[in-house]
Amino acid sequence: MKVTIEVNGTVTSHDVEDRTLLVHYLRDTLGLTATNVGCDTSACGACTVLLDGESVKSCTILAAQASGHMVVTLEGLAGSELHPVQRAFRERHGSQCGFCTPGMIMAVVSLLRDNPKPDRDEIRLALKGNLCRCTGYQNIVDAVEAAGS
Amino acid sequence: MARIEDWALITSGGRYVEDVRDPALAGCRYGAFVRSPVAHARITGIDGSACRADVFTAADLDLPPAGRGPVVQPWLARDVVRYVGEPVALVVADDRHRLADAAAVVRVGYEPLEPVIGVEQALAGEVLLFPETGSNVVRVHGTSFDGAGFEGCEVVVTRTIVNQRLAPLPLEVRGAACVWLAGRLVVWLPTQNAHAARDLIAAALGAPVRVITPDVGGAFGAKMGADPEVVVLGWAARRLGRPIRWTETRSENLVAMTHGRGQRQTITIGGRRDGTVLAFRLDAVQDAGAYPRSAAKLLPKFTCLMAAGAYRIPVVEARVRAVLTNTTPVASYRGAGRPEATAAIERAMDLFAARIGMDPVAVRRINFIRSFPYTTPTGACYDSGDYHTALDRVLAAGGYRELRAEQERRRAAGDVVALGLGIGCYVEVTGGGGVGEGARVVVGRGGVATVHTGSSPHGQGLASTLTMLVSHRLGVDQVIVRHGDTDLIARGTGTFGSRSLQYGGSAVSRAVDLVVDRARDRAADMLETAAGDVELTAGVWRVRGAPSSRGLTWAELCSAEELAADVWFDDAEPTYSFGAHLSVVEVDTETGRVVLRRMVAVDDAGRVINPETCVGQRHGGLAQGIAQALFEEVRHHPDGSLVDGCWGVGASELPDFELLDMATPTTRNPLGVKGIGESGTIGSAPAVQNAVIDALSHLGVDHLDMPASPMRVWQAIS
């Protein structure tokens, strides 16, 4: 079937197999490989992107469901300068292996839109759908706090 | 200072194996493995005729055996499957959708055999995984027991405890991309040691191999070398004449990537009522899974080596018997045998303290090793340490006395939420599992320094740390660090066992020394003076004592010809990092729910080069140790299927960690560094476990196996 999705400000349109997941459309059809697949149960959050400004796990929706909507991935976040969340992750050492980072950053962008100054407990609770196996989360929480201030 | 790795990670994402878009992989096909759904069975037939794809089985593989003797995992199961998840066939299709369809219709006939699940059944030996060997015991490491050490003891405590099986769970699952180019296999492979992977694949395929390590999305000991699947993929790519990519699913990963831990330990501790420990015995059975991996060799060795922990105990006996069971093979996972040893001795110290009615802190202080070097009864030669200071610092920072007073108040008031304090003091061998490491340092045109290291970081930030080392020593602005490509790096050992800075860093440091020596000679020639009369200051070579004289930058020095040095560094001994962790938990005695309130940690790894990445390693390690203590366990049904694969600990389940700095140098390598990668995991698991038990001590609980799940806690007190 044909899907038309605005991705990172560019309208994309492709014929895809009906069962194509949004994450595979982004990665395989468009070649936007920042968004990662870490599980097959919607548990890990590595594939988190923004769909019409809200964070979604792109492995849980079909590309067809995103047709006619607007998607932002990590690649589309920075303008001429880093997004404040990207900057905070860099300054606060919020990445180690980096595999969770793209999804984590998109989840944080969504969180800060809903709650611009979350406290540490709110941050931890809001990120429970995004797993990181390397950092123990502390520097990520630091980064979110910094980005929110 | 921001890590140099991070720019890509936060803007375009890392380049993991699934992201590799090399032109050589154009037109690639996709592979998936058909895996055994049963733990132990004879294969009666494999039928892939319904598949619109290529199907390969063991019968198709014209490869040499995967190892010597019968007790070896074959590349693909041939006659018998021995664990749920064992690869039985490879399916190769043109795209991912076709692949999933095809793999689902491969029919494999299984004639069930009785499975061996758990170490008791393995030891009983009524069913053997390899009947021709006569036993399920594949290795016995350590000493025999004579019991003499316990004869003079006033108190002896014995318990059997379990260090549960865990899944390593890197966020990135396993995968590979293979292509044959001019008679040579090129493999993009997330691995901790490309050279070992290359050697294994090349020996199996009888052909030259290049391994390229892309960014690796976490490994934790479970991406060592190359697993059998990679050899099969390389073989199939040759057979089909097409590149092949493979990425397992997370569900597959839970059963098919190696597991970690998995020891049943009988601990016996004896001593005097004044708190002096006189003897300790650790008798462990290591569940090695269905085929021997590092759980049959390295883990038992490390567990025995580290049995004494931080204590001067006159008699320490340790033995680990590794047994085969019909479960996923067990191998290294962050700590690899050392967390198991530490959990055993730290539980034993608490059991002993409880029996003689002494505070666990007091018992530890009485028995700490206080002079170094110190050789333990099981042969570990500790280089340097200050164990009592580490403990004193976490107790002071945590407010131990006040916390004990609060615990008393709550108990007196009948508070249903009990407070528990737990101590985990640890010593861990770092750099203990391997040989040397290679490094090449080149200063080329433009004065750019390039470092080739045989270490193979996968999240630790070693490239940033090596950049700091090199730019500081040479005074150059730009440093490029390369690793993980067997064409670029002549010789390498890899990243595991907390060894990279000790060995890889020392190798780079030596290579820098050589580059500086050679540069001095060249600068002297160019400045027309003697080598002894030039000096390097802030990246410029000048005549000594003439700061305003004409200087030579690295760019000028290397404008015509680069300066390079190659080093193989192997004259270092293992070091012994140590630390103390204090854990504070609250346990709801009505629901069994445990909440970790505080985690205070000293982790002493000698000299620290990069404070940021060092802290990162401590944080991550703490989280994984805490996860073992409270949440994670791989449990098998008696039929061998996985019943519980809890995966990952979330941000909301962890507190902010309170880290204290301490740096006791070592003389065992030129940098004075020890390893830090596994420290957090090793100390925190017993600290949290001890805290949960401490919270319940007034209810008659003196031991609780990990993880301290609500069910397990509730059952212990009701």
PDB file of N, CA and C in Angstrom, chain A residues 17 19-20 27-28 33-34 36 38-41 43-44 46 74-75 82 86 89-90 93 95-102 105 120 124-125 127-128 131-139, chain B residues 3 7 10-12 16 18-19 21 96-98 101 167-169 171 216-218 220 249-251 333 459 612-613 616-617 619-620 623-624 632 647 649-652 654-657:
ATOM      1  N   GLU A  17       4.786  -2.846   2.023  1.00  0.00           N
ATOM      2  CA  GLU A  17       3.951  -3.988   2.398  1.00  0.00           C
ATOM      3  C   GLU A  17       3.028  -3.566   3.549  1.00  0.00           C
ATOM      4  N   ARG A  19       2.040  -4.770   6.256  1.00  0.00           N
ATOM      5  CA  ARG A  19       2.422  -5.015   7.650  1.00  0.00           C
ATOM      6  C   ARG A  19       3.677  -4.242   8.073  1.00  0.00           C
ATOM      7  N   THR A  20       4.138  -3.339   7.249  1.00  0.00           N
ATOM      8  CA  THR A  20       5.356  -2.590   7.589  1.00  0.00           C
ATOM      9  C   THR A  20       5.128  -1.716   8.833  1.00  0.00           C
ATOM     10  N   ARG A  27      13.602   3.208   9.085  1.00  0.00           N
ATOM     11  CA  ARG A  27      14.956   2.666   8.973  1.00  0.00           C
ATOM     12  C   ARG A  27      15.261   2.132   7.570  1.00  0.00           C
ATOM     13  N   ASP A  28      14.354   1.305   7.068  1.00  0.00           N
ATOM     14  CA  ASP A  28      14.675   0.571   5.838  1.00  0.00           C
ATOM     15  C   ASP A  28      14.233   1.318   4.582  1.00  0.00           C
ATOM     16  N   THR A  33      18.467   5.736  10.297  1.00  0.00           N
ATOM     17  CA  THR A  33      18.815   4.611  11.164  1.00  0.00           C
ATOM     18  C   THR A  33      19.052   4.989  12.621  1.00  0.00           C
ATOM     19  N   ALA A  34      18.804   6.243  12.987  1.00  0.00           N
ATOM     20  CA  ALA A  34      18.996   6.592  14.406  1.00  0.00           C
ATOM     21  C   ALA A  34      18.017   5.817  15.284  1.00  0.00           C
ATOM     22  N   ASN A  36      16.207   2.965  16.800  1.00  0.00           N
ATOM     23  CA  ASN A  36      16.652   1.583  16.930  1.00  0.00           C
ATOM     24  C   ASN A  36      15.529   0.650  17.360  1.00  0.00           C
ATOM     25  N   GLY A  38      15.036  -2.439  19.841  1.00  0.00           N
ATOM     26  CA  GLY A  38      15.715  -3.158  20.923  1.00  0.00           C
ATOM     27  C   GLY A  38      14.938  -4.348  21.437  1.00  0.00           C
ATOM     28  N   CYS A  39      13.674  -4.467  21.033  1.00  0.00           N
ATOM     29  CA  CYS A  39      12.884  -5.594  21.522  1.00  0.00           C
ATOM     30  C   CYS A  39      11.758  -5.872  20.545  1.00  0.00           C
ATOM     31  N   ASP A  40      10.943  -6.862  20.873  1.00  0.00           N
ATOM     32  CA  ASP A  40       9.781  -7.127  20.035  1.00  0.00           C
ATOM     33  C   ASP A  40       8.514  -7.141  20.879  1.00  0.00           C
ATOM     34  N   THR A  41       8.553  -6.430  21.993  1.00  0.00           N
ATOM     35  CA  THR A  41       7.410  -6.443  22.912  1.00  0.00           C
ATOM     36  C   THR A  41       7.022  -5.040  23.370  1.00  0.00           C
ATOM     37  N   ALA A  43       8.734  -3.036  24.931  1.00  0.00           N
ATOM     38  CA  ALA A  43       9.210  -2.849  26.298  1.00  0.00           C
ATOM     39  C   ALA A  43      10.323  -1.809  26.404  1.00  0.00           C
ATOM     40  N   CYS A  44      11.151  -1.671  25.385  1.00  0.00           N
ATOM     41  CA  CYS A  44      12.437  -1.000  25.621  1.00  0.00           C
ATOM     42  C   CYS A  44      12.444   0.479  25.268  1.00  0.00           C
ATOM     43  N   ALA A  46      13.558   1.973  22.614  1.00  0.00           N
ATOM     44  CA  ALA A  46      14.656   2.447  21.761  1.00  0.00           C
ATOM     45  C   ALA A  46      14.136   3.047  20.453  1.00  0.00           C
ATOM     46  N   LEU A  74      15.232  11.409  15.760  1.00  0.00           N
ATOM     47  CA  LEU A  74      16.412  12.104  16.291  1.00  0.00           C
ATOM     48  C   LEU A  74      17.101  12.940  15.216  1.00  0.00           C
ATOM     49  N   GLU A  75      17.131  12.424  13.984  1.00  0.00           N
ATOM     50  CA  GLU A  75      17.833  13.134  12.908  1.00  0.00           C
ATOM     51  C   GLU A  75      17.208  14.495  12.615  1.00  0.00           C
ATOM     52  N   LEU A  82      22.174  22.386  18.256  1.00  0.00           N
ATOM     53  CA  LEU A  82      21.618  21.226  18.932  1.00  0.00           C
ATOM     54  C   LEU A  82      20.351  21.626  19.681  1.00  0.00           C
ATOM     55  N   GLN A  86      19.453  17.478  23.376  1.00  0.00           N
ATOM     56  CA  GLN A  86      20.696  16.890  22.851  1.00  0.00           C
ATOM     57  C   GLN A  86      21.911  17.471  23.566  1.00  0.00           C
ATOM     58  N   PHE A  89      22.229  16.039  27.033  1.00  0.00           N
ATOM     59  CA  PHE A  89      22.736  14.657  27.038  1.00  0.00           C
ATOM     60  C   PHE A  89      24.247  14.652  26.821  1.00  0.00           C
ATOM     61  N   ARG A  90      24.721  15.559  25.994  1.00  0.00           N
ATOM     62  CA  ARG A  90      26.159  15.606  25.719  1.00  0.00           C
ATOM     63  C   ARG A  90      26.914  16.119  26.941  1.00  0.00           C
ATOM     64  N   HIS A  93      26.773  13.632  29.982  1.00  0.00           N
ATOM     65  CA  HIS A  93      27.237  12.249  29.796  1.00  0.00           C
ATOM     66  C   HIS A  93      26.064  11.277  29.932  1.00  0.00           C
ATOM     67  N   SER A  95      24.850   9.318  27.624  1.00  0.00           N
ATOM     68  CA  SER A  95      24.935   8.129  26.762  1.00  0.00           C
ATOM     69  C   SER A  95      26.136   7.293  27.170  1.00  0.00           C
ATOM     70  N   GLN A  96      25.994   5.999  26.998  1.00  0.00           N
ATOM     71  CA  GLN A  96      27.192   5.147  27.025  1.00  0.00           C
ATOM     72  C   GLN A  96      27.278   4.412  25.696  1.00  0.00           C
ATOM     73  N   CYS A  97      26.593   3.283  25.570  1.00  0.00           N
ATOM     74  CA  CYS A  97      26.657   2.608  24.262  1.00  0.00           C
ATOM     75  C   CYS A  97      25.836   3.357  23.222  1.00  0.00           C
ATOM     76  N   GLY A  98      24.873   4.149  23.660  1.00  0.00           N
ATOM     77  CA  GLY A  98      24.119   5.007  22.755  1.00  0.00           C
ATOM     78  C   GLY A  98      22.909   4.374  22.100  1.00  0.00           C
ATOM     79  N   PHE A  99      22.689   3.090  22.332  1.00  0.00           N
ATOM     80  CA  PHE A  99      21.612   2.411  21.612  1.00  0.00           C
ATOM     81  C   PHE A  99      20.237   2.913  22.056  1.00  0.00           C
ATOM     82  N   CYS A 100      20.101   3.247  23.324  1.00  0.00           N
ATOM     83  CA  CYS A 100      18.818   3.754  23.819  1.00  0.00           C
ATOM     84  C   CYS A 100      18.680   5.242  23.574  1.00  0.00           C
ATOM     85  N   THR A 101      19.797   5.911  23.259  1.00  0.00           N
ATOM     86  CA  THR A 101      19.837   7.372  23.261  1.00  0.00           C
ATOM     87  C   THR A 101      18.808   8.036  22.333  1.00  0.00           C
ATOM     88  N   PRO A 102      18.693   7.623  21.071  1.00  0.00           N
ATOM     89  CA  PRO A 102      17.726   8.312  20.198  1.00  0.00           C
ATOM     90  C   PRO A 102      16.298   8.252  20.749  1.00  0.00           C
ATOM     91  N   ILE A 105      16.062  10.385  24.000  1.00  0.00           N
ATOM     92  CA  ILE A 105      16.012  11.829  23.747  1.00  0.00           C
ATOM     93  C   ILE A 105      14.620  12.227  23.252  1.00  0.00           C
ATOM     94  N   ARG A 120      12.949  15.190  39.864  1.00  0.00           N
ATOM     95  CA  ARG A 120      13.678  13.952  39.532  1.00  0.00           C
ATOM     96  C   ARG A 120      12.771  12.726  39.572  1.00  0.00           C
ATOM     97  N   ARG A 124      12.025  10.226  36.423  1.00  0.00           N
ATOM     98  CA  ARG A 124      12.230   8.769  36.476  1.00  0.00           C
ATOM     99  C   ARG A 124      10.954   8.029  36.098  1.00  0.00           C
ATOM    100  N   LEU A 125       9.831   8.517  36.585  1.00  0.00           N
ATOM    101  CA  LEU A 125       8.562   7.861  36.286  1.00  0.00           C
ATOM    102  C   LEU A 125       8.220   8.002  34.794  1.00  0.00           C
ATOM    103  N   LEU A 127      10.164   8.229  32.338  1.00  0.00           N
ATOM    104  CA  LEU A 127      11.065   7.493  31.448  1.00  0.00           C
ATOM    105  C   LEU A 127      11.014   5.988  31.670  1.00  0.00           C
ATOM    106  N   LYS A 128      10.007   5.509  32.414  1.00  0.00           N
ATOM    107  CA  LYS A 128      10.043   4.081  32.721  1.00  0.00           C
ATOM    108  C   LYS A 128       9.784   3.212  31.497  1.00  0.00           C
ATOM    109  N   LEU A 131      14.176   1.894  28.359  1.00  0.00           N
ATOM    110  CA  LEU A 131      15.189   1.181  29.131  1.00  0.00           C
ATOM    111  C   LEU A 131      16.593   1.543  28.665  1.00  0.00           C
ATOM    112  N   CYS A 132      17.490   1.647  29.649  1.00  0.00           N
ATOM    113  CA  CYS A 132      18.910   1.828  29.378  1.00  0.00           C
ATOM    114  C   CYS A 132      19.631   0.807  30.228  1.00  0.00           C
ATOM    115  N   ARG A 133      20.549   0.063  29.640  1.00  0.00           N
ATOM    116  CA  ARG A 133      21.247  -0.971  30.386  1.00  0.00           C
ATOM    117  C   ARG A 133      22.629  -0.495  30.846  1.00  0.00           C
ATOM    118  N   CYS A 134      23.081   0.641  30.347  1.00  0.00           N
ATOM    119  CA  CYS A 134      24.458   1.072  30.613  1.00  0.00           C
ATOM    120  C   CYS A 134      24.589   2.118  31.715  1.00  0.00           C
ATOM    121  N   THR A 135      23.723   3.106  31.733  1.00  0.00           N
ATOM    122  CA  THR A 135      24.020   4.312  32.524  1.00  0.00           C
ATOM    123  C   THR A 135      23.490   4.291  33.944  1.00  0.00           C
ATOM    124  N   GLY A 136      22.584   3.368  34.251  1.00  0.00           N
ATOM    125  CA  GLY A 136      21.946   3.438  35.566  1.00  0.00           C
ATOM    126  C   GLY A 136      21.033   4.640  35.697  1.00  0.00           C
ATOM    127  N   TYR A 137      20.804   5.340  34.591  1.00  0.00           N
ATOM    128  CA  TYR A 137      19.839   6.445  34.440  1.00  0.00           C
ATOM    129  C   TYR A 137      20.239   7.771  35.093  1.00  0.00           C
ATOM    130  N   GLN A 138      21.195   7.742  36.005  1.00  0.00           N
ATOM    131  CA  GLN A 138      21.417   8.956  36.808  1.00  0.00           C
ATOM    132  C   GLN A 138      21.809  10.150  35.946  1.00  0.00           C
ATOM    133  N   ASN A 139      22.726   9.925  35.007  1.00  0.00           N
ATOM    134  CA  ASN A 139      23.143  11.043  34.160  1.00  0.00           C
ATOM    135  C   ASN A 139      22.046  11.446  33.185  1.00  0.00           C
TER     136      ASN A 139
ATOM    137  N   ARG B   3      32.173  13.532  25.928  1.00  0.00           N
ATOM    138  CA  ARG B   3      32.838  12.406  25.266  1.00  0.00           C
ATOM    139  C   ARG B   3      32.870  12.645  23.749  1.00  0.00           C
ATOM    140  N   TRP B   7      28.791  12.955  19.978  1.00  0.00           N
ATOM    141  CA  TRP B   7      28.205  13.810  18.960  1.00  0.00           C
ATOM    142  C   TRP B   7      27.322  12.992  18.012  1.00  0.00           C
ATOM    143  N   ILE B  10      24.046  11.486  19.683  1.00  0.00           N
ATOM    144  CA  ILE B  10      22.913  12.370  19.986  1.00  0.00           C
ATOM    145  C   ILE B  10      22.356  13.083  18.748  1.00  0.00           C
ATOM    146  N   THR B  11      23.030  12.969  17.606  1.00  0.00           N
ATOM    147  CA  THR B  11      22.516  13.661  16.423  1.00  0.00           C
ATOM    148  C   THR B  11      21.987  12.692  15.357  1.00  0.00           C
ATOM    149  N   SER B  12      22.791  11.721  14.982  1.00  0.00           N
ATOM    150  CA  SER B  12      22.363  10.791  13.936  1.00  0.00           C
ATOM    151  C   SER B  12      22.223   9.376  14.459  1.00  0.00           C
ATOM    152  N   TYR B  16      25.309   1.035  14.380  1.00  0.00           N
ATOM    153  CA  TYR B  16      25.338  -0.350  14.853  1.00  0.00           C
ATOM    154  C   TYR B  16      25.251  -1.267  13.638  1.00  0.00           C
ATOM    155  N   GLU B  18      23.071  -3.157  12.388  1.00  0.00           N
ATOM    156  CA  GLU B  18      21.853  -3.022  11.583  1.00  0.00           C
ATOM    157  C   GLU B  18      21.883  -1.743  10.742  1.00  0.00           C
ATOM    158  N   ASP B  19      22.721  -0.805  11.127  1.00  0.00           N
ATOM    159  CA  ASP B  19      22.769   0.479  10.433  1.00  0.00           C
ATOM    160  C   ASP B  19      23.815   0.516   9.319  1.00  0.00           C
ATOM    161  N   ARG B  21      25.484   0.414   6.050  1.00  0.00           N
ATOM    162  CA  ARG B  21      24.946   0.499   4.682  1.00  0.00           C
ATOM    163  C   ARG B  21      26.081   0.433   3.672  1.00  0.00           C
ATOM    164  N   ARG B  96      12.894  -9.290   4.795  1.00  0.00           N
ATOM    165  CA  ARG B  96      12.557  -9.630   6.176  1.00  0.00           C
ATOM    166  C   ARG B  96      11.175 -10.257   6.317  1.00  0.00           C
ATOM    167  N   HIS B  97      10.209  -9.758   5.544  1.00  0.00           N
ATOM    168  CA  HIS B  97       8.857 -10.297   5.658  1.00  0.00           C
ATOM    169  C   HIS B  97       8.828 -11.752   5.202  1.00  0.00           C
ATOM    170  N   ARG B  98       9.460 -11.999   4.025  1.00  0.00           N
ATOM    171  CA  ARG B  98       9.528 -13.361   3.492  1.00  0.00           C
ATOM    172  C   ARG B  98      10.273 -14.262   4.482  1.00  0.00           C
ATOM    173  N   ASP B 101       8.021 -15.338   7.348  1.00  0.00           N
ATOM    174  CA  ASP B 101       7.069 -16.335   6.865  1.00  0.00           C
ATOM    175  C   ASP B 101       7.750 -17.691   6.694  1.00  0.00           C
ATOM    176  N   ALA B 167      20.081 -12.843  32.622  1.00  0.00           N
ATOM    177  CA  ALA B 167      20.283 -12.575  31.197  1.00  0.00           C
ATOM    178  C   ALA B 167      21.028 -11.244  31.063  1.00  0.00           C
ATOM    179  N   PRO B 168      22.076 -11.203  30.256  1.00  0.00           N
ATOM    180  CA  PRO B 168      22.889  -9.974  30.165  1.00  0.00           C
ATOM    181  C   PRO B 168      22.124  -8.784  29.580  1.00  0.00           C
ATOM    182  N   LEU B 169      21.275  -9.022  28.588  1.00  0.00           N
ATOM    183  CA  LEU B 169      20.365  -8.003  28.078  1.00  0.00           C
ATOM    184  C   LEU B 169      20.984  -6.704  27.599  1.00  0.00           C
ATOM    185  N   LEU B 171      21.033  -3.646  25.162  1.00  0.00           N
ATOM    186  CA  LEU B 171      19.885  -3.104  24.424  1.00  0.00           C
ATOM    187  C   LEU B 171      19.914  -3.547  22.965  1.00  0.00           C
ATOM    188  N   VAL B 216      28.776  -0.846  19.140  1.00  0.00           N
ATOM    189  CA  VAL B 216      28.180  -2.011  19.799  1.00  0.00           C
ATOM    190  C   VAL B 216      27.217  -1.519  20.859  1.00  0.00           C
ATOM    191  N   GLY B 217      25.977  -1.969  20.771  1.00  0.00           N
ATOM    192  CA  GLY B 217      24.938  -1.483  21.691  1.00  0.00           C
ATOM    193  C   GLY B 217      24.901  -2.230  23.005  1.00  0.00           C
ATOM    194  N   GLY B 218      26.045  -2.261  23.671  1.00  0.00           N
ATOM    195  CA  GLY B 218      26.145  -2.942  24.963  1.00  0.00           C
ATOM    196  C   GLY B 218      26.499  -4.400  24.767  1.00  0.00           C
ATOM    197  N   PHE B 220      28.384  -6.427  27.924  1.00  0.00           N
ATOM    198  CA  PHE B 220      28.431  -6.911  29.310  1.00  0.00           C
ATOM    199  C   PHE B 220      28.996  -8.320  29.436  1.00  0.00           C
ATOM    200  N   THR B 249      15.795 -11.654  17.246  1.00  0.00           N
ATOM    201  CA  THR B 249      14.751 -10.903  17.942  1.00  0.00           C
ATOM    202  C   THR B 249      15.085 -10.881  19.432  1.00  0.00           C
ATOM    203  N   ARG B 250      14.431 -10.004  20.159  1.00  0.00           N
ATOM    204  CA  ARG B 250      14.663  -9.974  21.603  1.00  0.00           C
ATOM    205  C   ARG B 250      14.216 -11.283  22.261  1.00  0.00           C
ATOM    206  N   SER B 251      13.112 -11.837  21.789  1.00  0.00           N
ATOM    207  CA  SER B 251      12.646 -13.102  22.370  1.00  0.00           C
ATOM    208  C   SER B 251      13.698 -14.191  22.162  1.00  0.00           C
ATOM    209  N   TYR B 333      29.142 -12.516  32.401  1.00  0.00           N
ATOM    210  CA  TYR B 333      28.227 -11.387  32.507  1.00  0.00           C
ATOM    211  C   TYR B 333      28.775 -10.476  33.605  1.00  0.00           C
ATOM    212  N   GLY B 459      30.733   1.285  24.650  1.00  0.00           N
ATOM    213  CA  GLY B 459      29.912   2.120  25.518  1.00  0.00           C
ATOM    214  C   GLY B 459      30.681   2.740  26.666  1.00  0.00           C
ATOM    215  N   GLU B 612      34.634  11.404  34.279  1.00  0.00           N
ATOM    216  CA  GLU B 612      33.261  11.271  33.769  1.00  0.00           C
ATOM    217  C   GLU B 612      32.922   9.829  33.409  1.00  0.00           C
ATOM    218  N   THR B 613      33.803   9.205  32.630  1.00  0.00           N
ATOM    219  CA  THR B 613      33.493   7.841  32.204  1.00  0.00           C
ATOM    220  C   THR B 613      33.633   6.869  33.379  1.00  0.00           C
ATOM    221  N   GLY B 616      30.432   6.990  35.071  1.00  0.00           N
ATOM    222  CA  GLY B 616      29.461   6.276  34.245  1.00  0.00           C
ATOM    223  C   GLY B 616      29.526   4.774  34.442  1.00  0.00           C
ATOM    224  N   GLN B 617      30.746   4.246  34.510  1.00  0.00           N
ATOM    225  CA  GLN B 617      30.896   2.816  34.748  1.00  0.00           C
ATOM    226  C   GLN B 617      30.357   2.429  36.122  1.00  0.00           C
ATOM    227  N   HIS B 619      27.965   4.001  37.877  1.00  0.00           N
ATOM    228  CA  HIS B 619      26.497   4.073  37.837  1.00  0.00           C
ATOM    229  C   HIS B 619      25.889   2.824  37.200  1.00  0.00           C
ATOM    230  N   GLY B 620      26.401   2.497  36.020  1.00  0.00           N
ATOM    231  CA  GLY B 620      25.833   1.368  35.284  1.00  0.00           C
ATOM    232  C   GLY B 620      26.023   0.058  36.031  1.00  0.00           C
ATOM    233  N   ALA B 623      23.561  -0.206  38.907  1.00  0.00           N
ATOM    234  CA  ALA B 623      22.201  -0.533  38.454  1.00  0.00           C
ATOM    235  C   ALA B 623      22.065  -2.028  38.179  1.00  0.00           C
ATOM    236  N   GLN B 624      23.089  -2.612  37.580  1.00  0.00           N
ATOM    237  CA  GLN B 624      22.979  -4.038  37.260  1.00  0.00           C
ATOM    238  C   GLN B 624      23.072  -4.913  38.510  1.00  0.00           C
ATOM    239  N   GLU B 632      15.888  -9.268  38.890  1.00  0.00           N
ATOM    240  CA  GLU B 632      16.101 -10.115  37.718  1.00  0.00           C
ATOM    241  C   GLU B 632      16.388 -11.574  38.072  1.00  0.00           C
ATOM    242  N   TRP B 647      13.075  -8.406  32.189  1.00  0.00           N
ATOM    243  CA  TRP B 647      14.218  -7.795  31.521  1.00  0.00           C
ATOM    244  C   TRP B 647      14.281  -6.308  31.735  1.00  0.00           C
ATOM    245  N   VAL B 649      15.879  -2.979  34.259  1.00  0.00           N
ATOM    246  CA  VAL B 649      15.401  -2.229  35.405  1.00  0.00           C
ATOM    247  C   VAL B 649      15.159  -0.810  34.908  1.00  0.00           C
ATOM    248  N   GLY B 650      14.026  -0.232  35.315  1.00  0.00           N
ATOM    249  CA  GLY B 650      13.652   1.088  34.824  1.00  0.00           C
ATOM    250  C   GLY B 650      14.148   2.205  35.723  1.00  0.00           C
ATOM    251  N   ALA B 651      14.106   3.415  35.186  1.00  0.00           N
ATOM    252  CA  ALA B 651      14.610   4.580  35.919  1.00  0.00           C
ATOM    253  C   ALA B 651      13.887   4.777  37.248  1.00  0.00           C
ATOM    254  N   SER B 652      12.593   4.438  37.264  1.00  0.00           N
ATOM    255  CA  SER B 652      11.807   4.725  38.475  1.00  0.00           C
ATOM    256  C   SER B 652      12.069   3.726  39.588  1.00  0.00           C
ATOM    257  N   LEU B 654      15.125   2.931  40.592  1.00  0.00           N
ATOM    258  CA  LEU B 654      16.460   3.189  41.139  1.00  0.00           C
ATOM    259  C   LEU B 654      16.509   4.565  41.791  1.00  0.00           C
ATOM    260  N   PRO B 655      17.297   4.692  42.854  1.00  0.00           N
ATOM    261  CA  PRO B 655      17.487   6.009  43.462  1.00  0.00           C
ATOM    262  C   PRO B 655      18.673   6.724  42.817  1.00  0.00           C
ATOM    263  N   ASP B 656      18.897   7.959  43.196  1.00  0.00           N
ATOM    264  CA  ASP B 656      20.169   8.602  42.854  1.00  0.00           C
ATOM    265  C   ASP B 656      21.270   7.933  43.678  1.00  0.00           C
ATOM    266  N   PHE B 657      22.357   7.620  43.027  1.00  0.00           N
ATOM    267  CA  PHE B 657      23.474   6.984  43.727  1.00  0.00           C
ATOM    268  C   PHE B 657      24.346   8.056  44.370  1.00  0.00           C
TER     269      PHE B 657
END
